[in-house]
Amino acid sequence: MTVEFQVQGVRVSELARRYGTPLFVYDGTVLRDRFHGLRDRLHPAMEIFYSLKANPNISICALLHSFGARAEVSSLVELTTALRAGVPPQQVIFLGPGKSRQELAACLDTGIHAVVCESIPEVALVDELARERGVRAQVALRVNPRFAVKRSGLAMGGKPRQFGIDEEELFGQTDLVKRFPDVDVMGVQVYMGTRILHEAVIVENTTRILDLAERLAAALHLELRMVDVGGGLGVSYFDGESDLDAQVLTDGLNPVIEDFTARHPGTRLIMELGRYLTAEAGTYVMGVRYTKTSMGERFAVADGGTHHHMAAVGIGSFVKRNFPMAVLNRLDELPTEEWNVTGPLCTPGDTIGKKVPLPPVRPGDLIGVHRSGAYGPTASPGLFLSHGYPAEVLVHEGRCHLVRERDSPDDLLQRQRLYDPTAHDAADVPH
Ligand SMILES: *Cc1c(COP(=O)(O)O)cnc(C)c1O
């Protein structure tokens, strides 16, 4: 008997038959366990905000919210998504280095908890928009700290960045509160980096950020009502990596949080997590179209690739490392061969797995990339070669829900215009 990958009892071949491939499948139970694994251990004063950037699907956001997550958004569409997913405005914060006037206005009009400002000119614009509306804007300041985090996939602090306001500069802004009368500067945010897999590093970051927030509040005479300590909690993808231990992490974090809340009982504490909450719950399922050999190497040419899963392709890293992969419809067969798993794009970069140990692959097989629930299609060049976005399916409580329809050719073409040689736009230069 062949053993198949299943999501809550639904066989992968059934999912592929029903929805076609390539396909992202999310397991609602894994999502819940991931959230609760941390939530149930973490100090209750620390709120978990879901960073929609990692996976902005409205159903993923709604499901995480039903478990207790709040939302951290960085665009007008992410804000709209979170609100439509049912997250109350007071549980939403908006962050990002280049917010538009329209986005800032939407923050004020919807009454979200905080706009996290990343520059002094942005604070000035928020002040102006608040005055126009006759409201007081709730603002937190994103700080680019002097210190940097070690052992992170992408370190943020201690470097020139477009994100946040330099620590040194902020400490000199002692008249900030007076200068912007319609802004209520009430919080501090710091994000140290992503893909951190060492519990002690996260504890150290959090400790330093809370300390920085306290010192900054004292220097600028702020009433500290919110501190967002970022997060950057990683998940393991590659050989030699291991997952964070939620127990070890919270054993380290909770005393630090307790210490802080004892001094600042009214301050909302926020941790913003993307990858950590969603990566594990997602599987990217590709159908194998052709198999062949080239100069002694085996190739499985699949219907999915770079355009949906740039992270697995390894763009941006020096050495391509393989995500965990398997032939999902024959899990019981031993990986006796090495296969290059490639996609339909006309570029050698469209290689999802290099020399992956797999059982003999045949056309029609379903190859899966595990831990693919974060930074998938929306972080990939989905329009390259005009293949468009794949379908996304959420399996929750044993039921399948199509949560994103596959793009059709009409979807992809509808915003293009075939030019008409006998007409032109009114704004054209006359000749
Ligand atoms: C990207 C980002 C996140 C989410 O990062 P993960 O590593 O996916 O948890 C959180 N906060 C900020 C400011 C970000 O830029």
Coordinates of C-alpha atoms and ligand atoms in Angstrom, one line a residue:
M1 CA 0.0 0.0 0.0
T2 CA 1.3 3.4 -0.8
V3 CA 1.4 6.0 1.9
E4 CA 0.2 9.5 0.9
F5 CA 0.7 12.9 2.5
Q6 CA -2.6 13.9 4.1
V7 CA -3.9 17.1 5.6
Q8 CA -6.3 16.2 8.4
G9 CA -7.2 13.0 6.7
V10 CA -7.6 14.6 3.2
R11 CA -5.2 12.8 0.8
V12 CA -2.9 15.0 -1.3
S13 CA -4.0 13.2 -4.5
E14 CA -7.6 14.2 -3.7
L15 CA -6.6 17.9 -3.1
A16 CA -4.7 17.9 -6.4
R17 CA -7.6 16.3 -8.3
R18 CA -10.1 18.8 -6.8
Y19 CA -8.1 22.0 -7.1
G20 CA -5.4 21.2 -9.6
T21 CA -1.6 22.0 -9.2
P22 CA 0.4 23.9 -8.4
L23 CA -1.3 24.5 -5.1
F24 CA -0.6 25.8 -1.6
V25 CA -2.3 23.8 1.2
Y26 CA -2.5 25.1 4.7
D27 CA -3.3 23.0 7.7
G28 CA -5.4 24.9 10.2
T29 CA -4.4 22.5 13.1
V30 CA -0.7 23.2 12.6
L31 CA -1.5 26.9 12.5
R32 CA -3.4 26.6 15.8
D33 CA -0.7 24.5 17.4
R34 CA 2.0 26.9 16.4
F35 CA 0.1 29.9 17.8
H36 CA -1.0 28.2 21.0
G37 CA 2.4 26.6 21.5
L38 CA 3.8 30.1 22.1
R39 CA 0.7 31.8 23.4
D40 CA 0.0 29.4 26.2
R41 CA 3.6 29.7 27.5
L42 CA 4.2 33.4 26.9
H43 CA 3.6 36.0 29.6
P44 CA 0.0 37.1 29.2
A45 CA 1.0 40.8 29.1
M46 CA 2.8 40.2 25.8
E47 CA 0.3 40.4 22.9
I48 CA 1.0 38.5 19.6
F49 CA 0.4 40.5 16.5
Y50 CA 0.4 38.6 13.2
S51 CA 2.6 40.3 10.5
L52 CA 0.5 39.9 7.4
K53 CA 3.5 40.3 5.1
A54 CA 4.4 36.7 5.7
N55 CA 1.0 35.5 4.3
P56 CA -1.6 38.0 3.6
N57 CA -4.4 35.6 2.8
I58 CA -7.5 36.9 4.5
S59 CA -8.6 33.4 5.7
I60 CA -5.1 32.8 7.3
C61 CA -5.5 36.2 9.0
A62 CA -9.0 35.4 10.2
L63 CA -8.1 32.0 11.5
L64 CA -5.1 33.3 13.4
H65 CA -7.3 36.1 14.8
S66 CA -9.8 33.5 15.9
F67 CA -7.0 31.9 18.0
G68 CA -6.2 35.3 19.5
A69 CA -3.7 37.0 17.2
R70 CA -3.9 40.7 16.4
A71 CA -2.6 42.2 13.2
E72 CA 0.5 44.2 12.1
V73 CA 0.0 45.6 8.6
S74 CA 2.1 47.5 6.1
S75 CA -0.1 48.6 3.3
L76 CA -3.6 49.8 2.6
V77 CA -4.6 46.4 1.3
E78 CA -3.2 44.6 4.4
L79 CA -5.1 47.0 6.6
T80 CA -8.3 46.3 4.7
T81 CA -7.6 42.6 4.8
A82 CA -7.1 42.6 8.6
L83 CA -10.3 44.6 9.2
R84 CA -12.3 42.5 6.9
A85 CA -10.9 39.4 8.5
G86 CA -12.6 40.7 11.7
V87 CA -9.6 42.1 13.6
P88 CA -10.9 45.1 15.6
P89 CA -9.0 48.4 14.9
Q90 CA -7.7 48.6 18.4
Q91 CA -5.8 45.3 17.7
V92 CA -4.1 46.7 14.5
I93 CA -0.9 48.5 14.1
F94 CA 0.5 49.9 10.8
L95 CA 4.2 49.9 10.1
G96 CA 6.4 50.6 7.1
P97 CA 9.0 53.1 5.8
G98 CA 7.1 54.7 3.0
K99 CA 3.5 55.1 4.0
S100 CA 1.3 57.2 1.6
R101 CA -0.9 60.0 2.7
Q102 CA -3.8 57.8 1.8
E103 CA -2.6 55.0 4.1
L104 CA -1.9 57.4 7.0
A105 CA -5.4 58.9 6.6
A106 CA -6.9 55.4 6.6
C107 CA -5.0 54.7 9.9
L108 CA -6.6 57.7 11.5
D109 CA -10.0 57.2 10.0
T110 CA -10.3 53.5 11.1
G111 CA -8.9 54.2 14.6
I112 CA -6.2 51.6 14.7
H113 CA -4.1 51.3 17.8
A114 CA -1.0 52.9 16.5
V115 CA 0.8 54.2 13.4
V116 CA 4.4 53.3 13.8
C117 CA 6.3 56.2 12.3
E118 CA 9.7 55.6 10.7
S119 CA 10.9 59.2 10.3
I120 CA 10.3 62.7 11.7
P121 CA 8.8 64.0 8.5
E122 CA 6.3 61.1 8.7
V123 CA 5.3 62.3 12.2
A124 CA 4.8 65.8 10.8
L125 CA 2.5 64.5 8.1
V126 CA 0.5 62.4 10.6
D127 CA 0.3 65.6 12.8
E128 CA -1.1 67.5 9.8
L129 CA -3.6 64.8 8.9
A130 CA -4.8 64.5 12.5
R131 CA -5.4 68.3 12.7
E132 CA -7.4 68.2 9.5
R133 CA -9.6 65.6 11.1
G134 CA -9.8 67.0 14.5
V135 CA -8.4 63.9 16.1
R136 CA -5.3 63.0 18.1
A137 CA -3.1 60.5 16.3
Q138 CA -1.7 57.6 18.3
V139 CA 1.9 57.2 17.2
A140 CA 4.7 54.9 18.1
L141 CA 8.3 55.6 17.0
R142 CA 10.3 53.0 15.2
V143 CA 13.9 53.2 16.4
N144 CA 16.9 52.1 14.5
P145 CA 19.0 51.1 17.5
R146 CA 22.7 51.5 17.9
F147 CA 23.1 47.8 18.7
A148 CA 22.8 45.0 16.2
V149 CA 21.6 41.5 16.7
K150 CA 24.0 38.6 16.1
R151 CA 23.0 35.4 14.4
S152 CA 20.0 36.6 12.6
G153 CA 19.1 35.8 9.0
L154 CA 18.9 39.5 8.2
A155 CA 20.1 41.9 10.9
M156 CA 18.5 45.3 11.1
G157 CA 20.0 47.4 13.8
G158 CA 23.3 49.2 14.0
K159 CA 23.4 50.1 10.3
P160 CA 22.2 52.9 8.0
R161 CA 18.6 51.9 7.2
Q162 CA 15.5 53.3 5.7
F163 CA 13.7 51.8 8.6
G164 CA 13.1 53.8 11.8
I165 CA 14.8 56.8 13.3
D166 CA 18.4 56.5 14.5
E167 CA 18.6 56.1 18.3
E168 CA 21.1 59.0 18.5
E169 CA 18.8 61.3 16.6
L170 CA 15.8 60.4 18.7
F171 CA 17.5 61.2 22.0
G172 CA 18.1 64.7 20.7
Q173 CA 14.4 65.3 19.9
T174 CA 13.4 66.4 23.4
D175 CA 10.8 68.9 22.0
L176 CA 9.1 66.2 19.9
V177 CA 5.9 66.1 22.0
K178 CA 5.6 69.9 21.9
R179 CA 6.4 70.2 18.2
F180 CA 3.5 67.9 17.1
P181 CA 0.5 68.9 19.1
D182 CA -2.0 66.6 17.4
V183 CA 0.2 63.6 17.7
D184 CA 0.2 61.5 20.8
V185 CA 3.6 59.9 20.8
M186 CA 2.9 57.0 23.1
G187 CA 5.1 54.1 22.0
V188 CA 8.3 52.6 20.7
Q189 CA 8.9 49.9 18.2
V190 CA 12.1 48.1 17.3
Y191 CA 12.5 45.2 14.8
M192 CA 15.9 43.5 15.0
G193 CA 15.9 41.1 12.2
T194 CA 14.4 37.9 10.8
R195 CA 15.0 34.1 11.0
I196 CA 16.5 34.1 14.5
L197 CA 16.8 30.5 15.7
H198 CA 18.5 31.1 19.0
E199 CA 16.3 31.6 22.0
A200 CA 19.0 33.6 23.9
V201 CA 19.3 36.1 21.1
I202 CA 15.6 36.8 21.2
V203 CA 15.7 37.2 25.0
E204 CA 18.6 39.6 24.7
N205 CA 17.0 41.6 22.0
T206 CA 13.8 41.9 24.0
T207 CA 15.7 43.0 27.1
R208 CA 17.6 45.7 25.2
I209 CA 14.5 47.0 23.4
L210 CA 12.5 47.3 26.6
D211 CA 15.5 49.1 28.2
L212 CA 15.8 51.4 25.2
A213 CA 12.1 52.2 25.3
E214 CA 12.3 53.1 29.0
R215 CA 15.3 55.4 28.5
L216 CA 13.7 57.0 25.4
A217 CA 10.4 57.6 27.2
A218 CA 12.3 59.3 30.1
A219 CA 14.4 61.5 27.7
L220 CA 11.4 62.6 25.6
H221 CA 8.9 62.8 28.4
L222 CA 6.6 60.3 26.8
E223 CA 3.9 58.4 28.5
L224 CA 4.9 54.9 27.4
R225 CA 1.6 53.1 26.5
M226 CA 3.1 50.6 24.0
V227 CA 6.3 48.9 23.3
D228 CA 6.6 46.6 20.3
V229 CA 9.7 44.4 20.6
G230 CA 9.5 43.1 17.1
G231 CA 10.2 39.4 17.0
G232 CA 12.1 37.8 14.1
L233 CA 11.4 34.3 15.4
G234 CA 12.6 31.9 12.8
V235 CA 11.7 28.4 11.7
S236 CA 14.3 25.8 10.5
Y237 CA 14.3 25.0 6.8
F238 CA 17.8 23.6 6.2
D239 CA 20.0 20.8 7.3
G240 CA 21.8 21.7 10.5
E241 CA 19.1 24.1 11.7
S242 CA 16.7 23.4 14.5
D243 CA 13.5 25.0 15.6
L244 CA 13.2 27.3 18.5
D245 CA 12.0 25.7 21.7
A246 CA 8.9 27.7 22.8
Q247 CA 9.4 26.5 26.4
V248 CA 13.1 27.6 26.5
L249 CA 12.2 30.8 24.8
T250 CA 9.4 31.8 27.2
D251 CA 11.4 30.6 30.2
G252 CA 13.9 33.3 29.2
L253 CA 11.4 36.0 28.1
N254 CA 8.8 35.8 30.8
P255 CA 10.9 37.1 33.7
V256 CA 12.0 40.0 31.5
I257 CA 8.4 40.8 30.7
E258 CA 7.3 40.4 34.3
D259 CA 10.0 42.8 35.4
F260 CA 9.0 45.4 32.9
T261 CA 5.2 45.2 33.5
A262 CA 5.9 45.6 37.2
R263 CA 7.3 49.0 36.5
H264 CA 4.9 49.8 33.6
P265 CA 1.6 48.1 34.4
G266 CA -0.4 50.2 31.8
T267 CA 2.0 49.6 28.9
R268 CA 0.8 47.4 26.0
L269 CA 3.5 44.9 25.0
I270 CA 3.6 43.7 21.4
M271 CA 5.5 41.0 19.6
E272 CA 5.0 40.9 15.8
L273 CA 5.4 37.5 14.2
G274 CA 5.0 36.4 10.6
R275 CA 7.1 33.4 9.5
Y276 CA 7.0 31.7 12.9
L277 CA 3.2 31.5 12.9
T278 CA 2.5 30.4 9.3
A279 CA 5.6 28.7 7.7
E280 CA 5.1 25.3 9.1
A281 CA 1.4 25.1 8.2
G282 CA 1.9 25.4 4.5
T283 CA 2.8 22.9 1.8
Y284 CA 3.5 23.8 -1.8
V285 CA 2.3 21.0 -4.0
M286 CA 3.6 20.7 -7.6
G287 CA 2.7 18.1 -10.2
V288 CA 5.5 16.5 -12.2
R289 CA 5.1 17.1 -15.9
Y290 CA 8.2 15.5 -17.4
T291 CA 11.2 13.6 -16.2
K292 CA 14.5 13.6 -18.1
T293 CA 18.3 13.4 -17.7
S294 CA 20.8 15.9 -18.8
M295 CA 24.6 15.1 -18.7
G296 CA 24.0 12.5 -16.1
E297 CA 21.7 14.5 -13.8
R298 CA 18.0 13.7 -13.3
F299 CA 15.4 16.5 -13.7
A300 CA 11.8 16.5 -12.6
V301 CA 10.1 19.3 -14.5
A302 CA 7.1 20.4 -12.4
D303 CA 4.2 22.8 -12.9
G304 CA 5.4 25.0 -10.1
G305 CA 8.5 27.0 -9.3
T306 CA 10.2 30.4 -8.7
H307 CA 7.1 32.4 -9.5
H308 CA 5.3 31.0 -6.4
H309 CA 8.1 30.2 -4.1
M310 CA 11.1 32.4 -4.5
A311 CA 12.3 31.6 -0.9
A312 CA 12.7 27.9 -1.8
V313 CA 14.6 28.7 -4.9
G314 CA 17.1 30.5 -2.7
I315 CA 17.3 33.8 -4.5
G316 CA 19.2 36.2 -2.3
S317 CA 21.4 33.6 -0.6
F318 CA 24.8 32.7 -1.9
V319 CA 24.4 29.0 -1.8
K320 CA 21.1 27.3 -2.8
R321 CA 20.0 25.1 0.0
N322 CA 17.0 22.9 -0.3
F323 CA 13.8 23.3 1.6
P324 CA 12.4 20.0 3.0
M325 CA 10.9 18.2 0.0
A326 CA 9.2 14.9 -0.7
V327 CA 7.2 12.9 -3.3
L328 CA 3.9 13.3 -1.5
N329 CA 2.0 10.6 -3.1
R330 CA 4.6 7.9 -2.2
L331 CA 5.9 8.8 1.2
D332 CA 6.8 5.2 2.0
E333 CA 9.4 4.9 -0.8
L334 CA 13.0 5.5 0.2
P335 CA 14.9 8.4 -1.3
T336 CA 17.4 6.4 -3.4
E337 CA 18.1 8.9 -6.1
E338 CA 19.0 12.6 -6.5
W339 CA 16.7 14.9 -8.5
N340 CA 16.8 18.5 -9.7
V341 CA 13.3 19.8 -9.3
T342 CA 12.6 22.6 -11.8
G343 CA 9.6 24.6 -12.9
P344 CA 8.1 25.9 -16.1
L345 CA 9.9 29.2 -16.3
C346 CA 12.5 29.8 -19.1
T347 CA 15.4 30.6 -16.7
P348 CA 17.9 28.2 -15.1
G349 CA 17.1 30.1 -11.9
D350 CA 13.8 28.2 -11.8
T351 CA 15.2 25.4 -9.7
I352 CA 13.2 24.6 -6.6
G353 CA 15.4 21.8 -5.4
K354 CA 19.0 20.8 -6.4
K355 CA 20.0 17.2 -6.1
V356 CA 17.2 16.4 -3.7
P357 CA 17.2 12.9 -2.4
L358 CA 13.9 11.4 -3.6
P359 CA 12.6 8.0 -4.7
P360 CA 12.4 7.5 -8.5
V361 CA 10.2 10.2 -9.8
R362 CA 7.5 9.7 -12.5
P363 CA 5.3 12.1 -14.4
G364 CA 2.1 12.7 -12.5
D365 CA 3.8 12.5 -9.1
L366 CA 3.1 15.2 -6.6
I367 CA 6.2 16.9 -5.2
G368 CA 5.8 18.9 -2.0
V369 CA 7.8 21.6 -0.5
H370 CA 7.2 21.6 3.3
R371 CA 7.2 24.7 5.6
S372 CA 6.0 26.9 2.8
G373 CA 3.3 28.8 4.5
A374 CA 5.3 32.1 4.8
Y375 CA 6.7 34.3 2.0
G376 CA 5.2 32.2 -0.7
P377 CA 3.3 33.5 -3.7
T378 CA 3.0 37.1 -2.5
A379 CA 6.8 37.3 -2.0
S380 CA 7.5 35.8 -5.4
P381 CA 7.5 37.1 -9.0
G382 CA 4.1 35.7 -9.7
L383 CA 3.7 37.5 -13.0
F384 CA 6.9 36.3 -14.5
L385 CA 6.1 34.5 -17.7
S386 CA 2.5 35.3 -16.9
H387 CA 1.7 32.1 -15.1
G388 CA -0.1 34.0 -12.3
Y389 CA -1.0 32.9 -8.7
P390 CA -1.7 29.3 -7.7
A391 CA -4.8 28.2 -5.8
E392 CA -4.6 28.2 -2.0
V393 CA -6.6 25.8 0.1
L394 CA -7.1 25.8 3.8
V395 CA -8.0 22.6 5.5
H396 CA -9.6 23.2 8.9
E397 CA -11.5 20.9 11.2
G398 CA -11.5 18.3 8.4
R399 CA -13.0 20.5 5.8
C400 CA -11.4 22.0 2.7
H401 CA -11.8 25.7 1.8
L402 CA -10.6 27.2 -1.4
V403 CA -9.2 30.5 0.0
R404 CA -7.5 31.8 -3.1
E405 CA -8.6 31.0 -6.7
R406 CA -6.0 30.2 -9.2
D407 CA -5.4 33.1 -11.7
S408 CA -7.0 32.6 -15.1
P409 CA -5.7 34.0 -18.3
D410 CA -8.5 36.6 -18.2
D411 CA -7.5 37.6 -14.7
L412 CA -4.0 38.2 -15.9
L413 CA -5.0 40.1 -19.0
Q414 CA -7.9 42.2 -17.8
R415 CA -5.9 45.2 -16.8
Q416 CA -3.9 45.4 -20.0
R417 CA -5.2 47.4 -23.0
L418 CA -4.7 46.6 -26.6
Y419 CA -3.8 49.9 -28.1
D420 CA -6.0 51.3 -30.8
P421 CA -4.0 52.9 -33.6
T422 CA -6.9 55.3 -34.5
A423 CA -7.2 56.7 -31.0
H424 CA -5.0 58.1 -28.3
D425 CA -5.3 59.4 -24.7
A426 CA -6.4 63.0 -24.3
A427 CA -3.2 64.0 -22.5
D428 CA -1.0 63.0 -25.4
V429 CA 1.4 65.7 -26.8
P430 CA -0.2 67.1 -29.9
H431 CA 1.8 66.8 -33.1
Ligands
LIG1 C1 8.9 41.4 8.0 C2 8.7 42.0 9.3 C3 8.0 41.3 10.3 C4 7.7 39.8 10.2 O1 9.0 39.1 10.1 P1 9.0 37.5 10.3 O2 10.5 37.2 10.3 O3 8.3 36.9 9.2 O4 8.4 37.2 11.6 C5 7.8 41.9 11.5 N1 8.1 43.2 11.7 C6 8.6 44.0 10.7 C7 8.9 45.4 11.0 C8 9.0 43.4 9.5 O5 9.6 44.1 8.6

